[in-house]
Short mmCIF file of C-alpha atoms in Angstrom, two decimals:
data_model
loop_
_atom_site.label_atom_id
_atom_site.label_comp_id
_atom_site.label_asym_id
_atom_site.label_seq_id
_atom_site.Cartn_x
_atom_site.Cartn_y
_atom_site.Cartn_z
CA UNK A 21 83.65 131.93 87.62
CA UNK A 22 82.83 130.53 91.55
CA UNK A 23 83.10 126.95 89.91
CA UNK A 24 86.94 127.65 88.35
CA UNK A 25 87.85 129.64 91.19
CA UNK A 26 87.22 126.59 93.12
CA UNK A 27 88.60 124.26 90.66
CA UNK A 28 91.50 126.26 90.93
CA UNK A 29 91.73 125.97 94.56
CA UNK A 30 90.89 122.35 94.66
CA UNK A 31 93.79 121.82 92.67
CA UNK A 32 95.86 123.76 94.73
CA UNK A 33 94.89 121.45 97.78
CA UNK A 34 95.37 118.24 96.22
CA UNK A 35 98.83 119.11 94.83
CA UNK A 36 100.02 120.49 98.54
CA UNK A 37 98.56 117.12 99.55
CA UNK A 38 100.77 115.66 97.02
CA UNK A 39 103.92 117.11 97.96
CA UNK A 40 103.54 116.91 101.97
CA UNK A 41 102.87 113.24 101.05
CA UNK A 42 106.16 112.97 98.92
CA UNK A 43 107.90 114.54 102.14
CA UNK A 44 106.90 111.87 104.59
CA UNK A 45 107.98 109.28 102.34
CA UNK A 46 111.43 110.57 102.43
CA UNK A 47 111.34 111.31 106.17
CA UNK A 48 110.23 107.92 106.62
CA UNK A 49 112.78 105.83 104.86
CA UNK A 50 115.56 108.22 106.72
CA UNK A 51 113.74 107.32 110.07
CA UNK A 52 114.02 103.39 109.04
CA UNK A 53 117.49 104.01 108.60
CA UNK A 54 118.26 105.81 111.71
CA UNK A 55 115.69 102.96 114.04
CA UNK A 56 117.95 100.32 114.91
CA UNK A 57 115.40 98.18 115.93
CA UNK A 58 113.83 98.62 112.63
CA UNK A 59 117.09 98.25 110.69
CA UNK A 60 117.45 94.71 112.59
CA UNK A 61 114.16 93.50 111.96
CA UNK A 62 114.30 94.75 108.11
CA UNK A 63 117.77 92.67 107.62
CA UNK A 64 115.71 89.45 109.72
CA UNK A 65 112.88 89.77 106.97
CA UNK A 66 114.93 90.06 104.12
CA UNK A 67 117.13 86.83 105.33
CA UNK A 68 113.97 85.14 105.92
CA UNK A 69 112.69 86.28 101.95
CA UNK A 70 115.78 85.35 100.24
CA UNK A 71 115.78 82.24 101.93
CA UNK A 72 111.95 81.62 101.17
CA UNK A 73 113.00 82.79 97.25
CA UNK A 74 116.45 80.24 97.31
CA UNK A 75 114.91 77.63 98.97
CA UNK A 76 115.38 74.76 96.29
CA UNK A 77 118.91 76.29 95.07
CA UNK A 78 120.47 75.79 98.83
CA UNK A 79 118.85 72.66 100.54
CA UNK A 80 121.22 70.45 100.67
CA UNK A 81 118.82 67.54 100.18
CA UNK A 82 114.74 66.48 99.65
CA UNK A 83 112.65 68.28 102.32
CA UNK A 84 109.93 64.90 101.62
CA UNK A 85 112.91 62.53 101.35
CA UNK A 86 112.68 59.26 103.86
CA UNK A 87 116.04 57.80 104.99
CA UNK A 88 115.39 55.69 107.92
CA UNK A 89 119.10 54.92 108.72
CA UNK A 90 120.03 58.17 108.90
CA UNK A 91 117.20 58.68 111.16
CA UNK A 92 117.64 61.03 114.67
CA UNK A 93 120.85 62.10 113.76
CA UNK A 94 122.49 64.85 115.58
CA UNK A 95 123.79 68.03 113.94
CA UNK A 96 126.93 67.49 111.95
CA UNK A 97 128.88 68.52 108.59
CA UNK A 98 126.55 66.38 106.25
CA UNK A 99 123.22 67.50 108.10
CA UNK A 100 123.63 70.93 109.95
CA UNK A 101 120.91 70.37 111.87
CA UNK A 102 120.40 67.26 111.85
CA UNK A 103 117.70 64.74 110.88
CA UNK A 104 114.19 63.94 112.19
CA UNK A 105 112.49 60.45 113.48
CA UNK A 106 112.27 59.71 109.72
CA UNK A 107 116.13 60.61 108.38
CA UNK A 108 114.91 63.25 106.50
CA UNK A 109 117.45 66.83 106.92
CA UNK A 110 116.18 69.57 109.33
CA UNK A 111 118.01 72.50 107.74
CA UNK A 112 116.03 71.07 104.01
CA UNK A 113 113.05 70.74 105.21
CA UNK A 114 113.08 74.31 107.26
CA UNK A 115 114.32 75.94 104.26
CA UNK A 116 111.07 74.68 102.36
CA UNK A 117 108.80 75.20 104.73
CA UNK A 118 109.42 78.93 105.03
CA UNK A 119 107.67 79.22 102.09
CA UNK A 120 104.76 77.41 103.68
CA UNK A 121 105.13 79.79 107.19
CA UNK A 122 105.81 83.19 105.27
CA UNK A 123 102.97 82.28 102.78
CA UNK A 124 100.31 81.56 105.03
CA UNK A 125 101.25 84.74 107.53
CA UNK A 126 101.41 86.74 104.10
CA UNK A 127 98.41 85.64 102.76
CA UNK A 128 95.91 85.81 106.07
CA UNK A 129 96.79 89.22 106.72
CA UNK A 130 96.54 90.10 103.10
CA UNK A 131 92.80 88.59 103.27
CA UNK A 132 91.95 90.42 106.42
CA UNK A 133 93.58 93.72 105.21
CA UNK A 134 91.21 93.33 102.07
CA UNK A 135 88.30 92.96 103.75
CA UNK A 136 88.72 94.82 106.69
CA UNK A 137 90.04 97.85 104.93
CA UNK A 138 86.54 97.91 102.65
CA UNK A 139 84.67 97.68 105.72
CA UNK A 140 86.10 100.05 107.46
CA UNK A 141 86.28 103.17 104.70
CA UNK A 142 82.13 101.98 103.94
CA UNK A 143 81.95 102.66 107.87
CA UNK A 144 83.95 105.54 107.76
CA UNK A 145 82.79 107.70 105.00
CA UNK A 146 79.19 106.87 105.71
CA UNK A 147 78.64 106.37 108.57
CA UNK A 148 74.79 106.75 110.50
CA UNK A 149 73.14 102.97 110.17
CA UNK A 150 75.64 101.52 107.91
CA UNK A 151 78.31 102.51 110.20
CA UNK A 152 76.53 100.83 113.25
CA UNK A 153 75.77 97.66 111.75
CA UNK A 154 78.92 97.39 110.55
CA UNK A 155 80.74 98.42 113.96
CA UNK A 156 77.97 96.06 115.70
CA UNK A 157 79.51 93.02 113.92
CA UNK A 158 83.22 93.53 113.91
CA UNK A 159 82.06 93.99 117.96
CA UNK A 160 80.90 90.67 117.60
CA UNK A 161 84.07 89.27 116.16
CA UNK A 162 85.98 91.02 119.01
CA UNK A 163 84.55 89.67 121.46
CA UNK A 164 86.31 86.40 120.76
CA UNK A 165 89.64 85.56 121.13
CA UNK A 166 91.24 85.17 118.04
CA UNK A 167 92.73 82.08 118.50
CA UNK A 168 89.59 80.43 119.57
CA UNK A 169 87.59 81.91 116.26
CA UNK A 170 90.00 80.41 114.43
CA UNK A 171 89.58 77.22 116.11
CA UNK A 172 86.08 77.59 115.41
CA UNK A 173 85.95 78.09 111.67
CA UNK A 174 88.80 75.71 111.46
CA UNK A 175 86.45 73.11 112.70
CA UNK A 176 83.83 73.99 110.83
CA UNK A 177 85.79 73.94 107.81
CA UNK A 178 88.56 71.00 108.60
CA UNK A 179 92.12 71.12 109.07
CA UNK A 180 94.53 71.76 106.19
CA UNK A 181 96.71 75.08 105.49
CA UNK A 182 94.23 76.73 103.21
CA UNK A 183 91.73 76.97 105.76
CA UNK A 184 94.10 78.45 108.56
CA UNK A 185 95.13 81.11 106.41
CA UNK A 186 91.01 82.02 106.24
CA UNK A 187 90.63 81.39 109.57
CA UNK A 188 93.65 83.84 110.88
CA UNK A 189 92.38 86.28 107.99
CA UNK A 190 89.08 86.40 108.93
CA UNK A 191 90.03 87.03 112.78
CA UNK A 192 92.24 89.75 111.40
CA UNK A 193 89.59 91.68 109.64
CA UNK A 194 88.35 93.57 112.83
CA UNK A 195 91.25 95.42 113.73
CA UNK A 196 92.10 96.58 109.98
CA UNK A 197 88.41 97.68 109.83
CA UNK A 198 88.53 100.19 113.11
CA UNK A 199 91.80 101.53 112.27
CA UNK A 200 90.31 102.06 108.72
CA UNK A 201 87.75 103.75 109.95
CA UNK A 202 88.37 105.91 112.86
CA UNK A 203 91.41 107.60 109.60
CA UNK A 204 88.50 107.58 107.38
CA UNK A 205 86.43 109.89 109.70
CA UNK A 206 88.87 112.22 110.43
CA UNK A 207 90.25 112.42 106.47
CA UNK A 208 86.70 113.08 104.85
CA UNK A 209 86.04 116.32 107.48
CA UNK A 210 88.98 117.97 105.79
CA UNK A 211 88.35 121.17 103.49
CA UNK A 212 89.69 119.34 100.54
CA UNK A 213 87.58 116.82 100.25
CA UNK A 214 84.56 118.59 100.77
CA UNK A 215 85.69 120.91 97.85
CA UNK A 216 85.87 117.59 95.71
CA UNK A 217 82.53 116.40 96.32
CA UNK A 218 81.37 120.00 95.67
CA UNK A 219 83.12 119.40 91.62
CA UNK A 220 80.77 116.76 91.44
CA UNK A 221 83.22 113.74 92.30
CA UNK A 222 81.52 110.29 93.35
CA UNK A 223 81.71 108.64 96.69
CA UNK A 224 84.25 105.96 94.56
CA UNK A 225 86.76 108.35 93.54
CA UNK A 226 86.48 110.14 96.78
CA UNK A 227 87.34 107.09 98.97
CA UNK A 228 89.80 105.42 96.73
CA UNK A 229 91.89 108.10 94.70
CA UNK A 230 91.91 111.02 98.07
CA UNK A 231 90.60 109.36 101.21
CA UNK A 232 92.44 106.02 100.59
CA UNK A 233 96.29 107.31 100.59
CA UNK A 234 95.96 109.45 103.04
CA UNK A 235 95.30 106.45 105.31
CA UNK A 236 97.49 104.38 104.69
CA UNK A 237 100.14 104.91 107.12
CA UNK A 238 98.50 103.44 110.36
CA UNK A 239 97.58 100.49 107.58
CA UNK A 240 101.37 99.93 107.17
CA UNK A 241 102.52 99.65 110.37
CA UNK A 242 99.10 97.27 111.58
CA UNK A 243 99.62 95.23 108.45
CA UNK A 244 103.30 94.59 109.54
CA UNK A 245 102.93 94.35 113.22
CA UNK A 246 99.75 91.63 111.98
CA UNK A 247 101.86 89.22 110.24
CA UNK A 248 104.02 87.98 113.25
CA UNK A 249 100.69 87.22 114.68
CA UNK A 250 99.31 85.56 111.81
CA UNK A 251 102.54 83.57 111.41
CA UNK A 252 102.55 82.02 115.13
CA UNK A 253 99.03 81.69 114.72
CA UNK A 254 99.17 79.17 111.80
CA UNK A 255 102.07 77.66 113.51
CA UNK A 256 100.50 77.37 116.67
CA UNK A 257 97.38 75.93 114.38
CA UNK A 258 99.70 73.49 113.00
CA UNK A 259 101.35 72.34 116.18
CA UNK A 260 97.79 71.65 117.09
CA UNK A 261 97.59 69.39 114.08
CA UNK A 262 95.03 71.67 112.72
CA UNK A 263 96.96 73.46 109.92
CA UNK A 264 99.52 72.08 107.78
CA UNK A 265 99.30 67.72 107.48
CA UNK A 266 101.89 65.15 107.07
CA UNK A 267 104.83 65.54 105.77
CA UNK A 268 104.52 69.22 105.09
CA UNK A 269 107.72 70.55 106.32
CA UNK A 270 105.14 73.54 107.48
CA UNK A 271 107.29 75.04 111.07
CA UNK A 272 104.44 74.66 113.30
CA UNK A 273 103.93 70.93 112.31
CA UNK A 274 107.74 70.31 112.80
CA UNK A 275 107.49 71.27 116.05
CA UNK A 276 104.98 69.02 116.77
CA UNK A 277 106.39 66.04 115.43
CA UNK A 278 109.43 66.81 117.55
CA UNK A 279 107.92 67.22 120.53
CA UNK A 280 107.82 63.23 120.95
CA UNK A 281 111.52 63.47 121.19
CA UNK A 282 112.46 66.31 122.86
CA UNK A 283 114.80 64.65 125.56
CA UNK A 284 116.31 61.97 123.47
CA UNK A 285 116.69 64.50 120.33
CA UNK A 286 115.88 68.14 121.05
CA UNK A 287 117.18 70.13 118.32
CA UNK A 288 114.32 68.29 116.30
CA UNK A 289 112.01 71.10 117.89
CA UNK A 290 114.66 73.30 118.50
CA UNK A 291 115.44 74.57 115.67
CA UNK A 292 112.01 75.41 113.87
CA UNK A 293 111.05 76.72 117.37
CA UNK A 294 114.05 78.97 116.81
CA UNK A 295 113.32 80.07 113.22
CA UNK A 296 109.53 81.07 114.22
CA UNK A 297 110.58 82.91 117.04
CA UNK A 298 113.03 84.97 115.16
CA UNK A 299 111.00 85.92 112.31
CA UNK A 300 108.03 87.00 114.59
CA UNK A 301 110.89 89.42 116.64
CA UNK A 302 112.01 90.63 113.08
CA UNK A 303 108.41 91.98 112.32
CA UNK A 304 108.06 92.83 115.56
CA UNK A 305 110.51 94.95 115.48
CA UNK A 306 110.28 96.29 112.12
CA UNK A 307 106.92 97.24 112.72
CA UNK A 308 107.91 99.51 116.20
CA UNK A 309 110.19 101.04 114.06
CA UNK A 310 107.47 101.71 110.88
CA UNK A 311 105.39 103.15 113.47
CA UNK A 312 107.88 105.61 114.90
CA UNK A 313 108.97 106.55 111.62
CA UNK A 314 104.99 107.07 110.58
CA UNK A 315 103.81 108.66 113.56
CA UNK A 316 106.13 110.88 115.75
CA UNK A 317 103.80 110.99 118.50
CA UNK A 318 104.59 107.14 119.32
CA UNK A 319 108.61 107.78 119.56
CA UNK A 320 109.98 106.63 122.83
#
């Protein structure tokens, strides 16, 4: 009788779980829409995504296509940005290579959001040794600027785009991991869960199927907030000549090739310059407003 009382009242718990959960999802979304901020940056990253999806169906010409006498030519009807050292079109070649910038960002916080997430609910839920070992490492990884760990394992493991996207993953997995789990402490002390593991549920279905979505919110809004810095990372990476090679029309890599000509024929840097530095303000400000619509306590 105990045991389908507290079945009973298990249920109970997991279904008022349920519902309060159902109501912040529509509170959120009505919060997005009222958050300006976030309402700007959501309309940035969805121009940036259709353009990344659309890509081949509206450049006007070859990103990869040489033209040396149209070579350094200024912004006009036939090329709306103009052309680089080589006579190959700006506004083409930016168009592809958003693909290139929004894939790598995507991907390296992806990666570190993997890892660091698994990390950081094994840390959580356990805690004692496991958890100190653990928080001993990602310590570790801290303790270096992420730019210069990436640096590191980027020389360890040579330039080329595939390896920035480890390198800015791996320096991402820290901070996924602590937000995971300082939420993963406070989740498994509620009554709730400690009714589950009294049914007999394992420490798998505990973390993933009840102590999992309940954390996910602080997840959201670091995993959004992450990917402008992953995606002037790998452009930064690039402009170092570390990331994306010849003739990648990657953003960061455009910039440095037009560096060399930034007097004679500025809008050569100008203009991918311009398209990083509005995508990274459109997640930056999408993610102020998913954290003001997630957690009320950070509201200006």
């Amino acid at each position: 009788m105990k045991e389908a009382e507290m079945l009973i009242e298990t249920n109970q718990l997991i279904l008022v779980r349920k519902q309060i959960r159902r109501k912040k999802i529509k509170s959120f979304f009505s919060t997005i829409l009222q958050n300006r901020a976030a309402t700007v940056g959501g309309a940035i990253i969805l121009f940036y995504g259709l353009m990344t999806i659309f890509a081949p169906m509206i450049a006007p010409y070859d990103p990869y296509e040489i033209n040396l006498q149209d070579k350094l030519q200024s912004p006009s009807m036939s090329h709306w940005m103009g052309t680089d050292d080589k006579g190959r079109d700006i506004l083409s070649r930016i168009l592809y290579g958003s693909r290139l910038s929004l894939g790598v960002g995507v991907s390296a916080v992806a990666f570190g959001a993997f890892f660091g997430i698994i990390l950081g609910l094994i840390s959580g839920y356990y805690g004692k040794w496991i958890d100190t070992i653990i928080s001993r490492c990602l310590d570790v990884m801290l303790a270096f600027p992420g730019i210069l760990l990436a640096l590191a394992i980027i020389s360890a493991l040579g330039p080329s785009l595939i390896n920035v996207t480890i390198a800015v993953g791996i320096f991402s997995i820290p901070l996924f991991a602590r937000i995971v789990r300082g939420s993963t402490m406070e989740v498994k002390k509620l009554e709730y869960i400690d009714a589950i593991r009294t049914l007999g549920a394992n420490d798998f279905i505990i973390i993933f199927r009840h102590i999992f979505p309940n954390i996910l919110s602080p997840i959201i809004v670091q995993g959004s907030l992450r990917l402008a810095t992953a995606i002037l990372s790998a452009a930064g990476l690039s402009f170092l000549g570390l990331g994306a090679q010849p003739p990648s029309p990657e953003w960061g890599a455009m910039l440095s090739s037009g560096r060399d000509f930034i007097f004679s024929s500025p809008f050569i840097a100008i203009f991918p310059g311009l398209m990083i530095s509005i995508l990274v303000l459109g997640f930056n400000l999408f993610g102020d407003g998913l954290r003001d619509a997630l957690d009320p306590r950070m509201k200006k």
